[in-house]
Coordinates of C-alpha atoms in Angstrom, one line a residue:
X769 CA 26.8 -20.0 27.5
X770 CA 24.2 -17.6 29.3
X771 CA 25.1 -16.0 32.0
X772 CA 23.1 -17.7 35.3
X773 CA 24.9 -15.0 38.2
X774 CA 24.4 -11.9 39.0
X775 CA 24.4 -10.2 35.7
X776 CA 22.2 -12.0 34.4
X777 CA 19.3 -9.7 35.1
X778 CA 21.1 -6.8 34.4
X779 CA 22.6 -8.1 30.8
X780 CA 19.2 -8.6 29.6
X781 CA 17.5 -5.7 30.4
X782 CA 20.3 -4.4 28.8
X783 CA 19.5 -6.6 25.8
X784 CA 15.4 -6.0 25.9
X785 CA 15.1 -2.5 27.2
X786 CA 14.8 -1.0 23.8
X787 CA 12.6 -3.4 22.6
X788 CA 10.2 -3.2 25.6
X789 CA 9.2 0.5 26.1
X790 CA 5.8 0.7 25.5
X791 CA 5.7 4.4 27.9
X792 CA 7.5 6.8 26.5
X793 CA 5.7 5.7 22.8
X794 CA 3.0 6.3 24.6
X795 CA 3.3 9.1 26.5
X796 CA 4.4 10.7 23.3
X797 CA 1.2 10.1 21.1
X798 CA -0.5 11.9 24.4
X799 CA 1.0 14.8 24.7
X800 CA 0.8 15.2 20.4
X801 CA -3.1 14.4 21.3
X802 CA -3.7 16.6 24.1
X803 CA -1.4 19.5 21.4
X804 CA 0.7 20.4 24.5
X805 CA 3.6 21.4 22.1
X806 CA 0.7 24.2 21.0
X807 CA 0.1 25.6 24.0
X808 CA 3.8 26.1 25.3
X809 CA 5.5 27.3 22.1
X810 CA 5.4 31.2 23.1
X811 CA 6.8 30.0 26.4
X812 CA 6.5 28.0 29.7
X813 CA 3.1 27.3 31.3
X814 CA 2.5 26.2 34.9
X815 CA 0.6 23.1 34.8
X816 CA -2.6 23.9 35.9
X817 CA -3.4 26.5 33.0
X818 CA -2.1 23.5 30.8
X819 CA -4.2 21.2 32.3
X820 CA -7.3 23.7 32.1
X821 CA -6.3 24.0 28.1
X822 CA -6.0 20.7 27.4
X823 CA -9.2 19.8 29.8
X824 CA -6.8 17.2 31.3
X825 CA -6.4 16.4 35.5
X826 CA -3.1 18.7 36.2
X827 CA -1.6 15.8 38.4
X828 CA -1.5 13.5 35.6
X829 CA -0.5 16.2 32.8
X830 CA 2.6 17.0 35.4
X831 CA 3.9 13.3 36.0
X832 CA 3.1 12.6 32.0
X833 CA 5.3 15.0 31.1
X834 CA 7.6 14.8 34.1
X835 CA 8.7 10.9 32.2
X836 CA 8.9 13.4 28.7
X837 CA 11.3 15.7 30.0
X838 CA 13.8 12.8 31.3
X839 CA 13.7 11.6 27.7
X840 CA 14.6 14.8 26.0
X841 CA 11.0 15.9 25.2
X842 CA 9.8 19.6 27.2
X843 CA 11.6 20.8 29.8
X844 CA 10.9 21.4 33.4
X845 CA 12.7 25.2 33.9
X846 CA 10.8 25.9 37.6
X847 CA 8.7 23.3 39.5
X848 CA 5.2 22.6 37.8
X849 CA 6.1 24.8 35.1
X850 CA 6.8 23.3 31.4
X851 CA 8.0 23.9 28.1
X852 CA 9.4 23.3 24.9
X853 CA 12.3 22.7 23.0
X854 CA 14.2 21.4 19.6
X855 CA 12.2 17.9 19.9
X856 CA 8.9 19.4 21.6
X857 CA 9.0 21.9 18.7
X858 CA 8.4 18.8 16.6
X859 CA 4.9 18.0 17.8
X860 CA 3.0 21.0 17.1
X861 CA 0.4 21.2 14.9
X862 CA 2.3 23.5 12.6
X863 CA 5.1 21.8 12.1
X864 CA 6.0 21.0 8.4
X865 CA 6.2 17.4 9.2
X866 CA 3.0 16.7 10.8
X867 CA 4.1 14.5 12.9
X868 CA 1.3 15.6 15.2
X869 CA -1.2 14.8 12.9
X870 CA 0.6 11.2 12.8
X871 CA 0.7 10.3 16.6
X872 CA -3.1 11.9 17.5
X873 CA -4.6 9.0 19.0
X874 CA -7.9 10.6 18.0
X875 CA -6.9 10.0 14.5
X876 CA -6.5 8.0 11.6
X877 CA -3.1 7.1 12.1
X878 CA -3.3 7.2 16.0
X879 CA -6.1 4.2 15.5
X880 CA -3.1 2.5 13.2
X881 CA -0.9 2.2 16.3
X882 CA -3.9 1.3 18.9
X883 CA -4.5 -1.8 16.9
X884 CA -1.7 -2.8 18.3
X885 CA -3.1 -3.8 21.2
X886 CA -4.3 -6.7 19.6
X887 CA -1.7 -8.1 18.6
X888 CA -1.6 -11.5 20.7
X889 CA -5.7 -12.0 19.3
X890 CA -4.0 -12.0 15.7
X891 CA -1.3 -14.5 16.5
X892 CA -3.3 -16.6 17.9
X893 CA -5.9 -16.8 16.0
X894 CA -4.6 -15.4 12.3
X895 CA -7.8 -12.4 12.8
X896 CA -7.4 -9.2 11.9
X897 CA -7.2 -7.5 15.6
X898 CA -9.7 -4.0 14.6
X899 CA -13.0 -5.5 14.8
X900 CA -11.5 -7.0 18.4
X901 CA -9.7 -3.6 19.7
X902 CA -12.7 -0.7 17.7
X903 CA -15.5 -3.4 17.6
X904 CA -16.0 -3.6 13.9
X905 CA -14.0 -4.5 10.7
X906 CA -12.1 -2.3 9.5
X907 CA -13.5 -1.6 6.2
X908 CA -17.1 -1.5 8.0
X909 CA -15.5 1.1 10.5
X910 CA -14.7 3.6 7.8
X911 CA -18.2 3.1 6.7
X912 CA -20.1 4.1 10.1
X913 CA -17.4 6.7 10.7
X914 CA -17.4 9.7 8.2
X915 CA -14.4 11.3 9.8
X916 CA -12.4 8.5 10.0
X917 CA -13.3 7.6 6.4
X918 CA -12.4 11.2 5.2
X919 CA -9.1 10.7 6.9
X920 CA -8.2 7.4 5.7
X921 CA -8.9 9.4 2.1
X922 CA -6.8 11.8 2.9
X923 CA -4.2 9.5 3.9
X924 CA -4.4 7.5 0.6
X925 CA -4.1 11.0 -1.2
X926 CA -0.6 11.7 0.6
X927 CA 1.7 9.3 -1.1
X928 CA 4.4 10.1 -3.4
X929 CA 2.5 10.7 -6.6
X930 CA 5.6 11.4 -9.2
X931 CA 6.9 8.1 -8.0
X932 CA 4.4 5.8 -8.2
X933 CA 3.1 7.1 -11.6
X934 CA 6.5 7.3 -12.8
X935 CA 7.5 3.6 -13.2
X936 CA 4.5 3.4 -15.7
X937 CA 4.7 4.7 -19.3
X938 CA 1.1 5.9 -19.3
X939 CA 1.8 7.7 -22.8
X940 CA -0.7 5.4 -25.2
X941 CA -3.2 5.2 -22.1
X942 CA -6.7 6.5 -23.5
X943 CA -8.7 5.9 -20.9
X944 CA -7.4 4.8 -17.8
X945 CA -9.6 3.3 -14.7
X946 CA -8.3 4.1 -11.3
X947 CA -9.7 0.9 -9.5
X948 CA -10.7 1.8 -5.7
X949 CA -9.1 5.4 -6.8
X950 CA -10.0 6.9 -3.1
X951 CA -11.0 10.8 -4.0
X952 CA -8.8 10.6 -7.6
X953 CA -5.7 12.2 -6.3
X954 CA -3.5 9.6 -8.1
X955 CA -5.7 9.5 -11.5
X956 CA -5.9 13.4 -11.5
X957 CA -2.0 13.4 -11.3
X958 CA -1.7 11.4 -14.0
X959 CA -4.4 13.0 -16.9
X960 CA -2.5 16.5 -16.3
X961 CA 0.7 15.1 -17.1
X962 CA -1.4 13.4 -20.1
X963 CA -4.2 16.1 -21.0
X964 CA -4.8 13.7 -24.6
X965 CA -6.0 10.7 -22.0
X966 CA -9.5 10.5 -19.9
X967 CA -10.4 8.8 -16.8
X968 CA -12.8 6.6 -14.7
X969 CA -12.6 6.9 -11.3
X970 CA -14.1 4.1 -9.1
X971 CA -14.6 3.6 -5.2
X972 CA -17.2 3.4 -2.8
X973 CA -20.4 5.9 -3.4
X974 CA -19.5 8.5 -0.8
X975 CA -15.6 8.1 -1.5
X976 CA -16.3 9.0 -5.2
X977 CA -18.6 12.3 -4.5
X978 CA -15.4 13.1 -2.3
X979 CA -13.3 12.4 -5.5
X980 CA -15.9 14.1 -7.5
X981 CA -16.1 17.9 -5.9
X982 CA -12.0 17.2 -5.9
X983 CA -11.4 16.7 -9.9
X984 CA -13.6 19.6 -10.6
X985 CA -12.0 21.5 -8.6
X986 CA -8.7 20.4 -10.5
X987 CA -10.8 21.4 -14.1
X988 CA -11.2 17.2 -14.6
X989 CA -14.6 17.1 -14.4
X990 CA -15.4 16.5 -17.9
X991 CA -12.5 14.6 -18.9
X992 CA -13.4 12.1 -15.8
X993 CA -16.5 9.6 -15.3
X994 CA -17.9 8.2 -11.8
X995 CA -18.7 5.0 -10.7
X996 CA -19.7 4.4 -7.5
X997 CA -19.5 0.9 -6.5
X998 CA -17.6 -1.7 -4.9
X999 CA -14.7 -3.5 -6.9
X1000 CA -15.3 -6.7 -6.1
X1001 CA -18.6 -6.0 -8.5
X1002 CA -18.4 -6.0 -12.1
X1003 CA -16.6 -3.0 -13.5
X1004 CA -17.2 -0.5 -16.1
X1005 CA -15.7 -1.3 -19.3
X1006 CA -13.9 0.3 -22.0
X1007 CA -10.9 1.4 -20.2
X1008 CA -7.5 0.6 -21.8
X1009 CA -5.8 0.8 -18.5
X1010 CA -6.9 -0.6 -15.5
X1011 CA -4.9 0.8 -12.3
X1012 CA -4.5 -0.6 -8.7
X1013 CA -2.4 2.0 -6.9
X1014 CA -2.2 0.5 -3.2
X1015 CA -5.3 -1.1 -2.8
X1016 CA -3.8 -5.0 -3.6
X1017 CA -1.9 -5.1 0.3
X1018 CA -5.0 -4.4 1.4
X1019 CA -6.8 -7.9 1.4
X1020 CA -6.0 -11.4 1.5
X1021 CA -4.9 -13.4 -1.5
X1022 CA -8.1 -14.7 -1.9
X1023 CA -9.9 -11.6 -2.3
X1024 CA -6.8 -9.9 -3.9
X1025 CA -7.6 -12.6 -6.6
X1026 CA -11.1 -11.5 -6.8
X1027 CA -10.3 -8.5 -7.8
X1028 CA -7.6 -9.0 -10.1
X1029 CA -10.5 -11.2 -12.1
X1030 CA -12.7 -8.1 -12.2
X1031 CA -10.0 -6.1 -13.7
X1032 CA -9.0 -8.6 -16.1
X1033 CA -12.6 -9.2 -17.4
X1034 CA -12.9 -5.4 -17.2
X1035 CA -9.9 -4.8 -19.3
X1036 CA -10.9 -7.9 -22.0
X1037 CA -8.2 -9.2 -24.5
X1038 CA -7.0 -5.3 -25.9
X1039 CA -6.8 -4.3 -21.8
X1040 CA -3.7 -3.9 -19.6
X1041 CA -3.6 -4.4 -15.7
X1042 CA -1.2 -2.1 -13.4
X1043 CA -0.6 -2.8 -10.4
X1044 CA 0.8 -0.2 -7.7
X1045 CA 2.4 -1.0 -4.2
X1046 CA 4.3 0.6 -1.8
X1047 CA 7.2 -1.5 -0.5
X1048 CA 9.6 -3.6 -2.5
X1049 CA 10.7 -6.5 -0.5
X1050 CA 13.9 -6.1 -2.2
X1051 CA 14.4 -2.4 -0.7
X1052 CA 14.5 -2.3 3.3
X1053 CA 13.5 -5.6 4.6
X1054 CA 12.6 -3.6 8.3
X1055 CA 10.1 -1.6 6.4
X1056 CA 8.2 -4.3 4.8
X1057 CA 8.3 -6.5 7.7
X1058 CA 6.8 -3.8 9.3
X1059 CA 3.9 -3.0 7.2
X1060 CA 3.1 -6.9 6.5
X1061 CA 2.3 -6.7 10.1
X1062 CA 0.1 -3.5 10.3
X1063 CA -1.6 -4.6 7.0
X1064 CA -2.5 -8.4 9.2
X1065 CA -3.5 -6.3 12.1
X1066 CA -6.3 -3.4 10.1
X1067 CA -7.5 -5.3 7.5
X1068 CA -5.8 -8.9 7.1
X1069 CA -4.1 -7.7 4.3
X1070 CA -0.1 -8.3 3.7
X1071 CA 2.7 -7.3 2.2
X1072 CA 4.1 -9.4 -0.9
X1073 CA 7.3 -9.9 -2.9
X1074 CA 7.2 -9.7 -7.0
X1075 CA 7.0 -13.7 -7.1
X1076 CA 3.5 -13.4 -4.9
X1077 CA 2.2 -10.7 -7.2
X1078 CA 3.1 -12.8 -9.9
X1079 CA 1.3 -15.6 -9.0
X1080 CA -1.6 -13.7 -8.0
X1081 CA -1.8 -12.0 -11.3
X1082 CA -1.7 -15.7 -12.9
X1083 CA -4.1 -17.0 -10.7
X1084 CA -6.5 -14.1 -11.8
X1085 CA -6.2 -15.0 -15.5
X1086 CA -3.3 -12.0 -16.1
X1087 CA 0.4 -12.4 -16.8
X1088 CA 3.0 -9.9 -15.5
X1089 CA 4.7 -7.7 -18.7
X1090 CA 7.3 -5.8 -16.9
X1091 CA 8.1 -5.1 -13.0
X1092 CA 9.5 -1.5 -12.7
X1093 CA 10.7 -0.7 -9.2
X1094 CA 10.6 3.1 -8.9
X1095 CA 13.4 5.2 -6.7
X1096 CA 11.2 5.5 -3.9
X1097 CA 10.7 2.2 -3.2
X1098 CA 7.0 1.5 -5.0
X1099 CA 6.9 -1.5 -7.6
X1100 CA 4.4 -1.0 -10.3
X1101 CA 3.6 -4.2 -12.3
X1102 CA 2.2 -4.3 -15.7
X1103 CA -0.1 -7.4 -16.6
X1104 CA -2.1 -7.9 -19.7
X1105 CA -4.1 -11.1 -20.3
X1106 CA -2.7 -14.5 -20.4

């Protein structure tokens, strides 16, 4: 029976409080924006030269970081004066793990957390929430925002390469088609492990120049083709391999479908389909939970188990050859026609 006395309030704060904070996450992503953890790693700083190097009101800086320092991030060693320590340390710019990188609210994955704000708009209404909380679609955002575009590229080109081409024997693959390929980081990995095979490398126009001045520079250039065009439009042909390395969790099943169909008519009778995603709903159920909800949120995409793939892949005229979960986590799904 709940408890209706006097610990009642107490006993669920108790029970909430950790699921409530929204201050110190954000207080956190600040300070990594403002690069605080920068400016104080040769030692203390009064607040006002802080405030001057961060071009932030001092006032504000020193009662931010005032609510930091009670939870273990900077210290307070005079009045006014702040600095760093063991989980500051974490936040600068130079630190192996990027973390600052991660929680810049100026950046890519700083807008990733934002979105968040709209969260109600999405359950109620099933919507992705950018176009209400940044004013435009997501994919239509990238487009009108260079930098943001670049850094969504960039982001794409930071997974764990070995493992997700690992759970694919690419061995007989003569030419293999990296379908919405970003800037070719994950196609380029796999023709210098493979120097017999050649690729095609296919993504918006000014994500492919990207990918273009990035396999020359890699020596690819002529083993590589470009084609600059959306995917839900015909695609080249001749490919024996046609990849999707996490661009499927991107879109609804509908569209997910769509493409699917171009690959299979791309890939014809001879053709196989792979498809690469990041979470295994099998592995750590937080995790995918997690992500399903981001992917609603940016783009209206989700998260799926092998069974939804499956019937995708069905539904797009392909049926599933083998599912190869790799160590990390990734599934790669091979499909050839049905």
């Amino acid at each position: 029976m709940a408890d209706t006395g006097d610990n009642a309030v107490p006993d669920a704060w108790k029970a909430l409080g950790p699921l409530m904070d929204l201050v110190t996450p954000m207080a956190t992503r600040v300070a990594a924006t403002l690069r605080i953890a920068d400016f104080v790693a040769a030692g203390p700083l009064p607040v006002e030269e802080l405030a001057q190097r961060s071009d932030t009101d001092a006032d504000a800086l020193a009662r931010l970081l005032r609510h930091l320092v009670c939870h273990g991030v900077f210290t307070e060693p005079s009045p006014g004066t702040f600095g760093d320590n063991e989980i500051a340390a974490l936040l600068r710019s130079d630190h192996p793990s990027r973390m600052r990188a991660y929680l810049d609210l100026d950046g890519f994955f700083g807008r990733m957390d934002l979105v968040f704000t709209g969260l109600l708009h999405t359950v109620r209404t099933g919507e992705p929430a950018w176009q209400q909380v940044f004013g435009a679609p997501f994919w239509h955002y990238l487009h009108t925002h260079p930098a943001m575009s670049a850094a969504f590229d960039e982001a794409m080109a930071s997974g764990r390469l070995a493992d997700e081409a690992g759970g694919y024997d690419w061995s007989s693959a003569r030419h293999i088609v990296d379908v919405g390929g970003g800037t070719g980081t994950f196609l380029a990995h796999v023709l210098e492990a493979h120097p017999e095979a050649r690729g095609t490398l296919v993504d918006l126009p000014e994500t492919v120049e990207r990918g273009r001045r990035f396999l020359a520079a890699r020596g690819l250039d002529r083993r590589c083709a470009i084609a600059g065009q959306s995917f839900f439009d015909p695609l080249p042909t001749g490919g024996d391999v046609y990849v999707l390395c996490r661009v499927i969790h991107d879109w609804d099943d509908e569209q997910a479908v769509a493409i699917l169909r171009r690959c299979a008519d791309a890939a014809g009778s001879d053709g196989r389909v792979v498809i690469i995603e990041g979470f295994d709903s099998t592995g750590d159920p937080a995790s995918f939970a997690e992500m399903d909800l981001r992917m609603l949120l940016i783009s209206g995409g989700r998260e799926r188990s092998i069974e939804a793939y499956t019937a995708l892949a069905a539904t797009a005229g392909l049926t599933v050859a083998g599912v190869h979960p790799t160590p990390l986590g990734h599934l790669v799904i091979g499909c050839v026609p049905a």
